[in-house]
Amino acid sequence: MGVYTTSLSWPLALIYGGVIRLRHLLYNKGILPTRNFDLPIICVGNLSTGGTGKTPTVLYLLDLLGDQKVATLSRGYKRKTKGFLIANNDTGPADLGDEPHLFHQQFPEAIVSVGEDRCAAVDQLMHLPDPPEVIILDDGFQHRRLRPGFSIILTDYSRLFSRDYLLPTGQLRDIRKAAKRAQMIVVTKCPTDLATADKEKLTNELCKYGPKIVLFSYIHYQKPLSLTSGSVADLSGPVHILLLHGIARPKSLREYVRQLDPDFKEMAYEDHHDYTTADIQNIKNAFRQLPEGRRMVLTTEKDSVKLRQFDHLTAALPIYILPIKLDFLFQGEGIFNEQILAFTHNYKH
């Protein structure tokens, strides 16, 4: 995990960094206005371009805050709608975006909302007949017009923001020092055997940028579930897998699937890919080319919300969803839960 390589794009990165620093200065000096709201808002964000594990973190928070009236607010990346929208029985991934639709599926009692203008969206949430007691702001760390009470920065273990560079040289969309606005850093997708000495070293490295609470998490893969019936997959013997996904950083996913099938095949699409009828045909063709024996198509929860619209075409395919759960190393779960619950229960404007 050394310092990441750079390229000849340094001049563009310097210009981009100058624009970002000027923007922060204008907000810090009050020249550009920020807004506070009279309820606890938890922001889950990052400094990079994505793939750090925001979705499992939001799902973890929804579960943790289950005894409160919770709303999630996302931009709704790549959705076909505009403006403010609340999920209901008639909305789908095209209306909300992949992740918000997944939030709604797993936590139908929560108010799952999308809106490009975060401040205007919070105003509308607060004026609902049954308004939320707490709002989870999904991927809103760069949205400085809104000032959350508690911000969590996620950073991928394999690409720490402390060792990355600004776009287009690296994958940072914000400067490292922006982390000082956060209350917590969570290093995601860690190896489960991370040594205590490495944890201490990385904690000291990341604490230089602001937050003194640094936690370490990993993706806990659950048993695959059938897309059609919800039944649990039988992994007791050899199985040939076609891995199907459209996610930003699939490294840990590939490593896990390799444990199930060392020779698995893969169909990788861009992040937030909208599947088409032609894609389904290509998936069928790739599935037929798997070796004889027990075979399955394995996909992510995020991709599954897009694939469901093709049930009539995929009925004959054994497609399984691989659920994931956020877990913490070094007893970090207790610290995380305590910090979040203390913030929401003791919130004062």
Coordinates of C-alpha atoms in Angstrom, one line a residue:
M1 CA 0.0 0.0 0.0
G2 CA 2.5 2.6 -1.1
V3 CA 1.9 6.1 -2.4
Y4 CA -0.1 5.8 -5.6
T5 CA 1.4 6.5 -8.9
T6 CA 0.8 9.7 -10.7
S7 CA 0.9 10.8 -14.3
L8 CA 1.5 13.7 -16.6
S9 CA -1.9 15.1 -15.7
W10 CA -0.4 17.1 -12.8
P11 CA -1.1 20.6 -14.3
L12 CA -4.8 19.7 -14.6
A13 CA -4.9 18.4 -11.1
L14 CA -3.3 21.6 -9.8
I15 CA -5.9 23.7 -11.6
Y16 CA -8.7 21.5 -10.2
G17 CA -7.2 21.7 -6.7
G18 CA -7.1 25.5 -7.0
V19 CA -10.8 25.7 -7.8
I20 CA -11.7 23.3 -5.0
R21 CA -9.6 25.3 -2.5
L22 CA -11.2 28.6 -3.6
R23 CA -14.6 27.1 -3.2
H24 CA -13.8 25.9 0.4
L25 CA -12.4 29.3 1.2
L26 CA -15.6 31.0 0.1
Y27 CA -17.7 28.7 2.3
N28 CA -15.3 29.0 5.3
K29 CA -15.4 32.8 5.1
G30 CA -19.2 32.8 4.9
I31 CA -19.1 34.4 1.4
L32 CA -21.0 31.4 0.1
P33 CA -23.8 30.6 2.6
T34 CA -24.4 27.4 4.5
R35 CA -27.5 26.2 6.2
N36 CA -28.1 24.3 9.5
F37 CA -31.3 22.4 10.1
D38 CA -33.0 21.8 13.4
L39 CA -32.7 18.0 13.4
P40 CA -29.8 15.6 13.4
I41 CA -28.3 15.0 9.9
I42 CA -25.7 12.3 9.4
C43 CA -23.6 12.6 6.3
V44 CA -22.0 9.5 4.7
G45 CA -19.4 10.6 2.1
N46 CA -15.9 10.3 0.8
L47 CA -13.2 12.4 -0.8
S48 CA -12.8 10.1 -3.8
T49 CA -14.9 9.4 -6.9
G50 CA -16.8 6.4 -5.4
G51 CA -16.6 2.7 -4.6
T52 CA -15.8 3.2 -0.9
G53 CA -18.8 1.4 0.6
K54 CA -21.4 4.1 1.1
T55 CA -24.3 1.8 0.4
P56 CA -23.6 -0.8 3.1
T57 CA -22.8 2.0 5.6
V58 CA -26.2 3.7 4.9
L59 CA -27.9 0.3 5.3
Y60 CA -26.0 -0.2 8.6
L61 CA -27.2 3.2 9.9
L62 CA -30.8 2.5 8.8
D63 CA -30.7 -0.7 10.9
L64 CA -29.0 1.0 13.8
L65 CA -31.5 3.8 13.9
G66 CA -34.5 1.6 13.4
D67 CA -36.3 2.8 16.5
Q68 CA -36.4 6.4 15.2
K69 CA -38.2 7.9 12.2
V70 CA -35.4 8.0 9.6
A71 CA -35.1 9.5 6.2
T72 CA -32.4 9.0 3.6
L73 CA -31.6 11.7 1.1
S74 CA -29.6 10.9 -2.0
R75 CA -29.1 12.7 -5.3
G76 CA -30.4 9.7 -7.1
Y77 CA -27.5 9.1 -9.5
K78 CA -28.5 8.2 -13.1
R79 CA -32.2 8.3 -12.3
K80 CA -34.6 9.2 -15.1
T81 CA -36.6 11.7 -12.9
K82 CA -35.8 15.2 -11.7
G83 CA -36.5 17.1 -8.5
F84 CA -37.6 15.9 -5.1
L85 CA -39.1 12.5 -4.9
I86 CA -40.0 10.0 -2.1
A87 CA -40.0 6.3 -2.7
N88 CA -43.3 4.5 -2.7
N89 CA -44.8 1.2 -4.0
D90 CA -44.8 2.5 -7.6
T91 CA -41.3 3.8 -7.8
G92 CA -38.4 1.8 -9.2
P93 CA -34.6 2.2 -9.8
A94 CA -35.3 4.3 -12.8
D95 CA -37.2 6.8 -10.6
L96 CA -34.9 6.8 -7.6
G97 CA -31.5 5.4 -8.7
D98 CA -30.0 2.0 -7.7
E99 CA -29.0 2.7 -4.1
P100 CA -32.1 4.6 -3.0
H101 CA -34.3 1.8 -4.5
L102 CA -32.3 -0.7 -2.5
F103 CA -32.7 1.3 0.7
H104 CA -36.5 1.3 0.1
Q105 CA -36.6 -2.4 -0.6
Q106 CA -34.7 -3.3 2.6
F107 CA -36.2 -0.6 4.9
P108 CA -39.7 0.2 3.6
E109 CA -40.6 1.9 6.9
A110 CA -37.9 4.6 6.2
I111 CA -38.5 7.7 4.2
V112 CA -36.3 7.2 1.2
S113 CA -36.0 10.4 -0.8
V114 CA -33.9 11.8 -3.7
G115 CA -33.3 15.4 -4.7
E116 CA -30.5 17.3 -6.5
D117 CA -30.9 20.3 -4.2
R118 CA -30.2 18.9 -0.8
C119 CA -31.3 22.0 1.2
A120 CA -34.6 22.2 -0.6
A121 CA -35.1 18.5 -0.1
V122 CA -34.5 18.7 3.6
D123 CA -37.0 21.6 3.8
Q124 CA -39.6 19.3 2.1
L125 CA -38.8 16.4 4.4
M126 CA -39.3 18.6 7.5
H127 CA -42.7 19.8 6.2
L128 CA -44.1 16.3 5.8
P129 CA -47.1 15.4 7.9
D130 CA -45.0 12.8 9.7
P131 CA -41.5 14.3 9.4
P132 CA -38.3 12.4 10.1
E133 CA -36.4 12.6 13.4
V134 CA -33.1 12.1 11.7
I135 CA -31.8 12.3 8.1
I136 CA -29.0 10.2 6.6
L137 CA -27.4 12.2 3.8
D138 CA -26.0 9.8 1.2
D139 CA -22.9 11.0 -0.6
G140 CA -23.3 14.6 0.5
F141 CA -19.9 15.6 1.9
Q142 CA -19.1 17.9 -1.0
H143 CA -22.5 19.6 -0.8
R144 CA -21.4 22.4 1.4
R145 CA -24.6 24.5 1.3
L146 CA -25.9 22.0 3.8
R147 CA -24.1 21.6 7.1
P148 CA -24.6 18.2 8.7
G149 CA -24.2 17.7 12.4
F150 CA -22.1 14.5 12.0
S151 CA -20.0 13.5 9.0
I152 CA -18.5 10.1 8.3
I153 CA -15.8 9.9 5.7
L154 CA -15.2 6.5 4.1
T155 CA -11.9 5.6 2.5
D156 CA -11.1 2.3 0.8
Y157 CA -8.2 0.4 2.4
S158 CA -6.7 -0.3 -1.0
R159 CA -6.8 3.4 -1.9
L160 CA -6.6 5.6 1.2
F161 CA -7.3 9.2 0.6
S162 CA -4.2 10.1 2.5
R163 CA -2.1 8.5 -0.3
D164 CA -4.2 9.5 -3.3
Y165 CA -4.2 12.6 -5.6
L166 CA -6.7 14.9 -7.0
L167 CA -8.4 14.3 -10.3
P168 CA -7.3 13.6 -13.0
T169 CA -4.0 12.4 -11.6
G170 CA -5.7 10.3 -8.9
Q171 CA -9.2 9.7 -7.8
L172 CA -9.8 12.4 -5.2
R173 CA -12.6 14.8 -6.0
D174 CA -11.8 16.9 -2.9
I175 CA -8.6 17.9 -1.1
R176 CA -7.4 15.8 1.8
K177 CA -7.7 18.6 4.3
A178 CA -11.4 18.6 3.8
A179 CA -11.5 15.6 6.1
K180 CA -11.2 18.0 9.1
R181 CA -14.9 18.8 8.7
A182 CA -15.8 15.2 9.5
Q183 CA -16.3 13.6 12.9
M184 CA -15.2 10.1 11.9
I185 CA -13.2 8.2 9.3
V186 CA -14.0 4.6 8.5
V187 CA -11.5 2.6 6.5
T188 CA -13.6 0.2 4.4
K189 CA -13.0 -3.1 2.7
C190 CA -10.1 -4.0 5.1
P191 CA -8.6 -7.5 5.2
T192 CA -10.2 -9.4 8.1
D193 CA -6.7 -10.3 9.3
L194 CA -5.5 -6.7 9.6
A195 CA -2.7 -6.5 12.2
T196 CA -3.0 -4.3 15.2
A197 CA 0.3 -2.7 14.3
D198 CA -1.0 -1.8 10.8
K199 CA -4.2 -0.4 12.4
E200 CA -2.2 1.9 14.7
K201 CA 0.0 3.1 11.8
L202 CA -3.0 3.9 9.6
T203 CA -4.8 5.6 12.4
N204 CA -1.9 7.9 13.0
E205 CA -1.7 8.6 9.3
L206 CA -5.3 9.5 8.8
C207 CA -5.7 11.4 12.1
K208 CA -3.3 14.0 10.7
Y209 CA -6.2 15.2 8.5
G210 CA -8.6 16.0 11.3
P211 CA -11.0 13.4 12.8
K212 CA -9.5 11.6 15.8
I213 CA -12.0 8.7 15.5
V214 CA -10.7 6.2 12.9
L215 CA -12.5 2.8 12.6
F216 CA -11.8 -0.2 10.4
S217 CA -14.5 -2.2 8.6
Y218 CA -14.8 -5.0 6.1
I219 CA -17.5 -6.4 3.8
H220 CA -19.1 -9.5 5.3
Y221 CA -20.5 -11.5 2.4
Q222 CA -23.8 -13.4 3.2
K223 CA -25.1 -16.5 1.6
P224 CA -26.4 -16.0 -2.0
L225 CA -30.1 -15.7 -2.4
S226 CA -32.1 -16.6 -5.5
L227 CA -33.3 -13.5 -7.4
T228 CA -36.7 -15.2 -8.1
S229 CA -37.5 -17.2 -5.0
G230 CA -35.2 -15.8 -2.3
S231 CA -34.0 -19.3 -1.5
V232 CA -30.4 -19.8 -0.2
A233 CA -27.9 -21.1 -2.7
D234 CA -26.3 -24.5 -2.1
L235 CA -22.6 -24.0 -1.9
S236 CA -21.7 -27.4 -0.4
G237 CA -20.0 -28.6 -3.5
P238 CA -18.1 -27.4 -6.6
V239 CA -20.0 -24.7 -8.5
H240 CA -19.2 -22.8 -11.7
I241 CA -19.9 -19.0 -11.4
L242 CA -20.6 -16.2 -13.8
L243 CA -20.0 -13.0 -11.8
L244 CA -22.2 -10.2 -13.1
H245 CA -21.8 -6.7 -11.8
G246 CA -21.7 -3.0 -12.4
I247 CA -19.8 -1.5 -9.4
A248 CA -16.9 0.9 -9.2
R249 CA -14.3 -1.1 -7.3
P250 CA -14.9 -4.9 -7.5
K251 CA -11.6 -6.1 -6.1
S252 CA -13.0 -7.5 -2.8
L253 CA -16.0 -9.0 -4.6
R254 CA -13.7 -10.8 -7.0
E255 CA -11.5 -12.1 -4.1
Y256 CA -14.5 -13.5 -2.4
V257 CA -16.0 -15.2 -5.5
R258 CA -12.6 -16.7 -6.3
Q259 CA -12.9 -18.6 -3.0
L260 CA -16.2 -20.2 -4.3
D261 CA -14.9 -20.8 -7.8
P262 CA -11.2 -20.3 -8.6
D263 CA -12.0 -20.3 -12.4
F264 CA -15.1 -18.0 -12.3
K265 CA -16.1 -16.0 -15.4
E266 CA -16.9 -12.4 -15.2
M267 CA -19.1 -9.8 -17.0
A268 CA -18.2 -6.4 -15.6
Y269 CA -20.1 -3.3 -16.6
E270 CA -19.6 0.3 -15.7
D271 CA -20.9 1.5 -12.3
H272 CA -24.7 2.1 -12.2
H273 CA -25.1 0.3 -15.5
D274 CA -28.6 0.2 -17.0
Y275 CA -29.1 -3.3 -18.3
T276 CA -30.7 -3.8 -21.7
T277 CA -32.4 -6.7 -23.5
A278 CA -29.2 -7.2 -25.5
D279 CA -27.2 -7.4 -22.2
I280 CA -29.5 -10.2 -21.0
Q281 CA -28.9 -12.1 -24.2
N282 CA -25.1 -11.7 -23.7
I283 CA -25.5 -12.9 -20.1
K284 CA -27.4 -16.0 -21.3
N285 CA -24.7 -16.7 -23.9
A286 CA -21.9 -16.4 -21.3
F287 CA -23.8 -18.6 -18.9
R288 CA -24.1 -21.4 -21.5
Q289 CA -20.3 -21.3 -22.0
L290 CA -19.7 -22.2 -18.3
P291 CA -18.4 -25.8 -17.8
E292 CA -20.9 -28.5 -17.2
G293 CA -22.1 -29.1 -13.6
R294 CA -23.7 -26.9 -11.1
R295 CA -23.8 -23.3 -12.4
M296 CA -25.0 -20.0 -11.3
V297 CA -25.0 -16.3 -12.1
L298 CA -23.9 -14.3 -9.1
T299 CA -24.7 -10.6 -8.9
T300 CA -24.7 -7.7 -6.4
E301 CA -27.7 -6.3 -4.5
K302 CA -27.3 -3.1 -6.4
D303 CA -27.3 -4.8 -9.8
S304 CA -30.3 -7.0 -8.8
V305 CA -32.7 -4.0 -8.6
K306 CA -32.0 -3.4 -12.3
L307 CA -32.2 -7.0 -13.3
R308 CA -35.7 -7.6 -11.8
Q309 CA -37.3 -5.7 -14.7
F310 CA -36.1 -8.6 -17.0
D311 CA -37.7 -11.4 -14.9
H312 CA -39.6 -12.6 -18.0
L313 CA -36.2 -13.0 -19.8
T314 CA -34.1 -14.4 -17.0
A315 CA -36.6 -16.9 -15.5
A316 CA -34.6 -19.8 -16.8
L317 CA -31.3 -18.5 -15.4
P318 CA -30.2 -19.4 -11.9
I319 CA -29.4 -15.8 -10.8
Y320 CA -28.3 -15.3 -7.2
I321 CA -27.9 -12.1 -5.3
L322 CA -24.8 -11.8 -3.0
P323 CA -26.0 -9.8 0.1
I324 CA -23.3 -7.9 2.0
K325 CA -23.1 -6.5 5.5
L326 CA -20.8 -4.0 7.1
D327 CA -18.8 -5.3 10.0
F328 CA -16.1 -3.7 12.1
L329 CA -12.7 -4.8 13.2
F330 CA -11.1 -4.2 16.6
Q331 CA -14.4 -3.7 18.5
G332 CA -15.2 -0.8 16.3
E333 CA -18.9 -1.5 16.1
G334 CA -19.4 -0.4 19.7
I335 CA -17.6 2.9 19.1
F336 CA -19.5 3.5 15.9
N337 CA -22.9 2.8 17.5
E338 CA -22.2 4.8 20.6
Q339 CA -21.1 7.9 18.6
I340 CA -24.1 7.8 16.3
L341 CA -26.7 7.1 18.9
A342 CA -25.2 9.8 21.2
F343 CA -25.4 12.3 18.4
T344 CA -29.0 11.5 17.5
H345 CA -30.3 11.3 21.0
N346 CA -28.5 14.3 22.5
Y347 CA -28.8 16.5 19.4
K348 CA -29.2 20.2 20.0
H349 CA -29.3 22.8 17.3

